[in-house]
Short mmCIF file of C-alpha atoms in Angstrom, two decimals:
data_model
loop_
_atom_site.label_atom_id
_atom_site.label_comp_id
_atom_site.label_asym_id
_atom_site.label_seq_id
_atom_site.Cartn_x
_atom_site.Cartn_y
_atom_site.Cartn_z
CA MET A 1 72.29 -175.15 -128.40
CA MET A 2 74.49 -178.14 -129.15
CA MET A 3 73.60 -180.12 -132.26
CA SER A 4 72.72 -183.79 -131.97
CA PRO A 5 75.56 -185.98 -133.29
CA THR A 6 73.22 -187.28 -135.99
CA SER A 7 71.81 -183.88 -137.06
CA ILE A 8 73.14 -181.90 -140.02
CA GLY A 9 74.73 -179.40 -137.62
CA GLY A 10 76.14 -182.24 -135.56
CA VAL A 11 77.74 -183.85 -138.60
CA PHE A 12 79.28 -180.49 -139.57
CA LEU A 13 80.55 -179.96 -136.04
CA ARG A 14 82.07 -183.44 -136.08
CA GLN A 15 84.01 -182.51 -139.24
CA VAL A 16 85.27 -179.29 -137.62
CA ILE A 17 86.36 -181.24 -134.53
CA LYS A 18 88.19 -183.80 -136.66
CA SER A 19 90.07 -181.14 -138.64
CA THR A 20 92.63 -180.60 -135.85
CA ASN A 21 95.56 -179.90 -138.17
CA GLN A 22 93.71 -178.93 -141.32
CA ALA A 23 92.43 -175.47 -140.39
CA PRO A 24 93.81 -172.54 -138.37
CA TYR A 25 92.87 -172.63 -134.69
CA GLN A 26 91.05 -169.28 -134.66
CA HIS A 27 89.00 -170.29 -137.71
CA ARG A 28 87.95 -173.56 -136.09
CA ARG A 29 87.19 -171.76 -132.83
CA HIS A 30 84.89 -169.31 -134.64
CA LEU A 31 83.13 -172.13 -136.48
CA ILE A 32 82.52 -174.14 -133.32
CA THR A 33 81.10 -171.14 -131.42
CA HIS A 34 78.92 -170.29 -134.43
CA ILE A 35 77.51 -173.82 -134.64
CA SER A 36 77.15 -174.17 -130.86
CA PRO A 37 76.99 -170.76 -129.07
CA THR A 38 77.44 -172.43 -125.66
CA THR A 39 80.77 -174.04 -126.68
CA SER A 40 84.28 -172.60 -126.93
CA LEU A 41 87.55 -174.09 -128.19
CA LEU A 42 90.81 -173.57 -126.27
CA ARG A 43 94.29 -174.50 -127.45
CA SER A 44 97.74 -173.55 -126.26
CA ASP A 45 101.24 -173.32 -127.67
CA ILE A 46 102.69 -174.77 -124.47
CA SER A 47 100.48 -177.82 -123.98
CA ASP A 48 99.40 -180.64 -126.26
CA ASN A 49 95.67 -180.48 -125.57
CA GLU A 50 92.48 -179.19 -127.13
CA VAL A 51 89.68 -178.14 -124.78
CA TYR A 52 86.01 -177.97 -125.75
CA LEU A 53 84.60 -175.70 -123.06
CA LEU A 54 80.83 -176.09 -122.67
CA GLY A 55 78.84 -173.52 -120.68
CA THR A 56 75.68 -174.88 -119.08
CA ALA A 57 72.67 -173.80 -117.01
CA HIS A 58 72.11 -176.21 -114.15
CA ILE A 59 68.31 -176.21 -114.39
CA SER A 60 68.30 -176.86 -118.12
CA GLN A 61 67.40 -180.25 -119.57
CA ALA A 62 68.86 -178.97 -122.83
CA SER A 63 72.23 -178.59 -121.08
CA ASN A 64 72.14 -182.27 -120.08
CA GLU A 65 71.63 -183.24 -123.71
CA GLU A 66 74.35 -180.85 -124.89
CA VAL A 67 76.86 -182.46 -122.52
CA VAL A 68 76.18 -185.97 -123.80
CA ASP A 69 76.16 -184.83 -127.44
CA LEU A 70 79.50 -183.01 -127.15
CA ILE A 71 81.22 -185.90 -125.38
CA GLN A 72 79.95 -188.29 -128.04
CA LEU A 73 81.18 -185.99 -130.81
CA VAL A 74 84.62 -185.26 -129.35
CA GLN A 75 85.39 -188.66 -127.76
CA PRO A 76 87.75 -186.93 -125.31
CA LYS A 77 90.58 -188.37 -123.26
CA TYR A 78 89.44 -186.24 -120.29
CA VAL A 79 86.07 -184.96 -119.09
CA PHE A 80 86.56 -181.97 -116.79
CA VAL A 81 83.65 -181.00 -114.52
CA GLU A 82 82.89 -178.01 -112.30
CA LEU A 83 82.85 -180.16 -109.15
CA ASP A 84 85.32 -180.83 -106.37
CA ALA A 85 86.07 -184.44 -105.47
CA ASN A 86 83.68 -184.54 -102.49
CA ARG A 87 80.73 -183.17 -104.43
CA ALA A 88 81.46 -185.52 -107.32
CA ALA A 89 81.38 -188.46 -104.91
CA GLN A 90 78.06 -187.27 -103.48
CA LEU A 91 76.62 -186.92 -106.95
CA ARG A 92 77.80 -190.36 -108.04
CA SER A 93 76.23 -191.98 -104.96
CA SER A 94 72.86 -190.25 -105.23
CA ALA A 95 70.11 -190.51 -107.81
CA ALA A 96 68.97 -187.03 -106.84
CA SER A 97 70.81 -183.98 -108.15
CA LYS A 98 70.72 -182.05 -104.89
CA ASN A 99 72.57 -178.75 -104.87
CA ASN A 100 74.21 -178.68 -101.44
CA MET A 101 76.24 -175.62 -102.37
CA ALA A 102 73.17 -173.53 -103.17
CA ASP A 103 71.42 -174.81 -100.03
CA SER A 104 74.34 -173.63 -97.91
CA PHE A 105 74.46 -170.25 -99.64
CA ASN A 106 70.73 -169.74 -99.06
CA THR A 107 71.35 -169.45 -95.32
CA LEU A 108 73.95 -166.74 -95.85
CA PHE A 109 72.12 -164.71 -98.48
CA LYS A 110 68.66 -164.73 -96.87
CA GLY A 111 70.06 -162.59 -94.06
CA ILE A 112 71.20 -159.76 -96.34
CA GLY A 113 69.46 -156.54 -95.37
CA LYS A 114 67.78 -158.03 -92.30
CA GLY A 115 68.59 -156.55 -88.94
CA LEU A 116 69.79 -153.21 -90.31
CA PRO A 117 68.78 -150.30 -88.04
CA PRO A 118 65.67 -148.36 -89.21
CA ASN A 119 67.68 -145.17 -89.73
CA ILE A 120 70.02 -147.07 -92.09
CA MET A 121 67.08 -148.62 -93.95
CA GLN A 122 65.60 -145.15 -94.49
CA GLN A 123 68.84 -144.02 -96.13
CA LEU A 124 68.89 -146.85 -98.66
CA PRO A 125 68.78 -145.60 -102.25
CA PRO A 126 65.56 -146.39 -104.20
CA GLN A 127 67.23 -149.14 -106.26
CA MET A 128 67.80 -151.14 -103.07
CA ASN A 129 64.08 -151.97 -103.06
CA ASN A 130 64.75 -154.10 -106.12
CA ILE A 131 68.27 -155.19 -105.28
CA LEU A 132 67.66 -156.56 -101.77
CA PRO A 133 65.18 -159.23 -102.95
CA MET A 134 67.56 -160.01 -105.79
CA LEU A 135 70.42 -160.55 -103.34
CA GLN A 136 68.32 -162.63 -100.97
CA ASN A 137 67.38 -164.94 -103.85
CA ALA A 138 70.84 -164.89 -105.40
CA PRO A 139 71.80 -168.54 -104.64
CA GLN A 140 68.81 -169.91 -106.52
CA MET A 141 69.42 -167.64 -109.48
CA MET A 142 73.17 -168.28 -109.57
CA SER A 143 72.63 -172.02 -109.39
CA ARG A 144 70.12 -172.06 -112.20
CA MET A 145 72.24 -169.86 -114.45
CA GLY A 146 75.44 -171.79 -113.84
CA TRP A 147 77.17 -169.43 -111.41
CA LEU A 148 77.31 -171.94 -108.56
CA GLY A 149 79.14 -175.25 -108.56
CA SER A 150 75.83 -177.02 -108.64
CA GLN A 151 75.38 -180.74 -108.51
CA GLY A 152 73.14 -180.42 -111.53
CA GLY A 153 71.90 -183.02 -113.95
CA GLU A 154 74.42 -181.99 -116.59
CA MET A 155 77.34 -182.75 -114.25
CA LYS A 156 75.92 -186.18 -113.53
CA ALA A 157 75.39 -186.70 -117.27
CA ALA A 158 79.05 -185.75 -117.87
CA LEU A 159 80.30 -188.22 -115.24
CA GLU A 160 78.16 -191.03 -116.61
CA GLU A 161 79.09 -190.40 -120.25
CA ALA A 162 82.79 -190.16 -119.37
CA GLU A 163 82.54 -193.54 -117.67
CA ARG A 164 80.68 -195.00 -120.64
CA ILE A 165 83.40 -194.03 -123.16
CA GLY A 166 86.33 -194.69 -120.80
CA ALA A 167 87.42 -191.05 -120.40
CA THR A 168 89.23 -189.85 -117.26
CA CYS A 169 87.18 -187.50 -115.07
CA VAL A 170 88.91 -184.43 -113.66
CA TYR A 171 87.28 -182.58 -110.77
CA GLY A 172 88.30 -179.00 -111.37
CA ASP A 173 86.43 -176.75 -108.95
CA VAL A 174 87.68 -175.16 -105.74
CA ASP A 175 86.86 -177.23 -102.66
CA PHE A 176 83.37 -176.35 -101.46
CA GLU A 177 84.46 -175.69 -97.87
CA VAL A 178 87.11 -173.24 -99.05
CA THR A 179 84.58 -171.33 -101.15
CA MET A 180 82.14 -171.23 -98.24
CA ARG A 181 84.84 -169.92 -95.90
CA ASP A 182 85.83 -167.18 -98.34
CA LEU A 183 82.21 -166.26 -98.99
CA ARG A 184 81.44 -165.95 -95.28
CA LEU A 185 84.45 -163.66 -94.85
CA ALA A 186 83.37 -161.52 -97.81
CA MET A 187 79.82 -161.22 -96.51
CA MET A 188 80.99 -160.45 -92.97
CA GLY A 189 83.12 -157.69 -94.42
CA MET A 190 80.14 -156.19 -96.25
CA ALA A 191 77.84 -156.55 -93.22
CA ALA A 192 80.37 -154.77 -91.02
CA ASN A 193 80.06 -151.65 -93.16
CA PRO A 194 76.47 -151.31 -94.45
CA MET A 195 77.05 -147.77 -95.66
CA ASN A 196 79.89 -148.97 -97.85
CA LEU A 197 77.61 -151.71 -99.18
CA MET A 198 74.95 -149.10 -99.96
CA GLN A 199 77.49 -146.99 -101.82
CA MET A 200 78.78 -150.03 -103.72
CA ILE A 201 75.30 -150.99 -104.91
CA GLY A 202 74.25 -147.40 -105.45
CA ASN A 203 77.13 -146.95 -107.90
CA ALA A 204 76.26 -150.11 -109.80
CA PRO A 205 74.43 -149.90 -113.13
CA SER A 206 70.86 -151.10 -113.52
CA PRO A 207 70.65 -154.91 -113.69
CA PRO A 208 70.22 -156.52 -117.12
CA LYS A 209 66.60 -156.88 -118.17
CA GLU A 210 66.79 -160.68 -118.02
CA LEU A 211 68.10 -160.62 -114.46
CA ALA A 212 65.30 -158.31 -113.33
CA GLU A 213 62.73 -160.53 -115.06
CA LEU A 214 64.23 -163.65 -113.54
CA THR A 215 64.06 -162.14 -110.06
CA GLY A 216 60.39 -161.25 -110.55
CA ILE A 217 59.53 -164.72 -111.80
CA MET A 218 61.31 -166.45 -108.91
CA LEU A 219 59.73 -164.15 -106.30
CA SER A 220 56.30 -164.93 -107.73
CA GLY A 221 56.95 -168.68 -107.80
CA GLY A 222 56.91 -168.89 -111.60
CA ASN A 223 58.94 -171.07 -113.96
CA PRO A 224 62.18 -169.32 -115.05
CA THR A 225 63.22 -171.94 -117.62
CA GLN A 226 62.54 -169.82 -120.72
CA ILE A 227 64.62 -166.88 -119.50
CA ILE A 228 67.41 -169.17 -118.30
CA GLU A 229 67.64 -170.76 -121.75
CA ALA A 230 67.85 -167.24 -123.21
CA VAL A 231 70.77 -166.19 -120.98
CA LYS A 232 72.87 -169.25 -121.81
CA THR A 233 74.38 -167.43 -124.80
CA ARG A 234 77.91 -166.13 -124.36
CA GLU A 235 76.89 -162.47 -124.67
CA GLN A 236 74.04 -162.70 -122.17
CA ALA A 237 76.15 -164.63 -119.66
CA LYS A 238 78.87 -161.99 -120.07
CA GLN A 239 76.40 -159.17 -119.35
CA MET A 240 75.05 -160.93 -116.27
CA THR A 241 78.46 -161.64 -114.76
CA LYS A 242 79.61 -158.10 -115.59
CA TYR A 243 76.70 -156.73 -113.57
CA VAL A 244 77.54 -158.91 -110.56
CA SER A 245 81.19 -157.82 -110.77
CA GLU A 246 80.15 -154.14 -110.66
CA ALA A 247 77.37 -154.45 -108.07
CA LEU A 248 79.10 -156.77 -105.59
CA PRO A 249 82.85 -157.06 -106.29
CA PRO A 250 83.69 -159.03 -103.09
CA LEU A 251 81.14 -161.75 -103.88
CA TYR A 252 82.12 -161.83 -107.54
CA ASP A 253 85.74 -162.38 -106.56
CA VAL A 254 84.86 -165.43 -104.45
CA MET A 255 82.12 -166.93 -106.60
CA ILE A 256 83.55 -166.29 -110.05
CA THR A 257 87.12 -164.96 -110.29
CA LYS A 258 88.89 -167.28 -107.85
CA ARG A 259 87.15 -170.32 -109.27
CA ASP A 260 87.86 -169.28 -112.89
CA VAL A 261 91.57 -168.98 -112.07
CA HIS A 262 91.58 -172.34 -110.29
CA MET A 263 89.72 -174.17 -113.06
CA ALA A 264 91.96 -172.77 -115.80
CA LYS A 265 95.04 -173.97 -113.89
CA MET A 266 93.46 -177.38 -113.28
CA LEU A 267 92.74 -177.72 -117.00
CA ARG A 268 96.39 -177.02 -117.77
CA LYS A 269 97.76 -179.25 -115.03
CA HIS A 270 95.54 -182.32 -115.23
CA CYS A 271 94.34 -182.27 -118.87
CA SER A 272 97.62 -181.48 -120.59
CA GLU A 273 97.30 -183.76 -123.61
CA GLY A 274 94.66 -184.97 -126.01
CA LYS A 275 91.07 -183.82 -126.42
CA VAL A 276 89.15 -182.52 -123.40
CA VAL A 277 85.48 -181.72 -122.82
CA ALA A 278 85.11 -179.27 -119.91
CA VAL A 279 81.61 -178.80 -118.47
CA VAL A 280 81.17 -175.61 -116.44
CA GLY A 281 78.43 -173.11 -115.63
CA ALA A 282 77.85 -170.54 -118.37
CA GLY A 283 79.01 -167.75 -116.06
CA HIS A 284 82.51 -169.24 -115.89
CA VAL A 285 83.25 -169.59 -119.62
CA GLU A 286 84.46 -166.03 -120.22
CA GLY A 287 86.72 -166.03 -117.16
CA ILE A 288 88.25 -169.43 -117.88
CA GLU A 289 89.05 -168.31 -121.42
CA ARG A 290 90.68 -165.14 -120.07
CA GLU A 291 92.74 -167.04 -117.49
CA TRP A 292 93.74 -169.66 -120.07
CA GLU A 293 95.20 -166.94 -122.30
CA ALA A 294 96.87 -165.27 -119.33
CA LEU A 295 98.65 -168.53 -118.52
CA ASP A 296 100.00 -168.60 -122.07
CA HIS A 297 101.34 -165.05 -121.75
CA SER A 298 102.96 -165.70 -118.38
CA SER A 299 104.82 -168.83 -119.55
#
């Protein structure tokens, strides 16, 4: 969890942030992640910027506070958000933090497994009894854990705090309509070959304990906040996204990989100098870091 700017940890983090040229980059990066496990530091030899990458959970009030605290500590030139321009405009004009992306995905995902012939259903491996409900509720879970480009409270907090300090907002996500188009194509491809889908899921490992618990809580109508706070750590988010990549590679490619690549490029292109605070879902942090480093190696 991010430290308040006035807390002891916050004061220490402020000193680390200020020591741009006084300590090696990797040392400062380790210190920042140690103080705030949801935050990462990115620098490059080919651009004059320093990116504080904050991973959030869209349901979490703590994430809203972390966003404001980090922006206040860093005083960035740019605030980068996991929104496209249209969704940012919708969020700015509405007091409600409605997640139109998750609403749209609900329609697609609720149909998974429905309408399959009885003989196909009888051939489903035992783990499908757990996985089908998990897939059908995937949009809600992905939104709450930061895997969807949600119009969450933390994005609104980032926009408002950027405006308050005079920072430039950069809308870094893939256009919503493009993601929806690609997702429909991926799901149509899976639906066209249910046996291949069965084999894909049958070869996947068991889901992480937290994901199974979260599914059970959401199916029973419970409050998943405690588990969601627990999976905001880098390691837990990494395990969750790794499972999705192994269980459903086509969806992972659309929902995670393509957007990670796009956001890393947008950070390089539109936030090329000065300090940057980038606010993204926790599930995107690992991939953005990987793509950031890949851009360095390809230059």
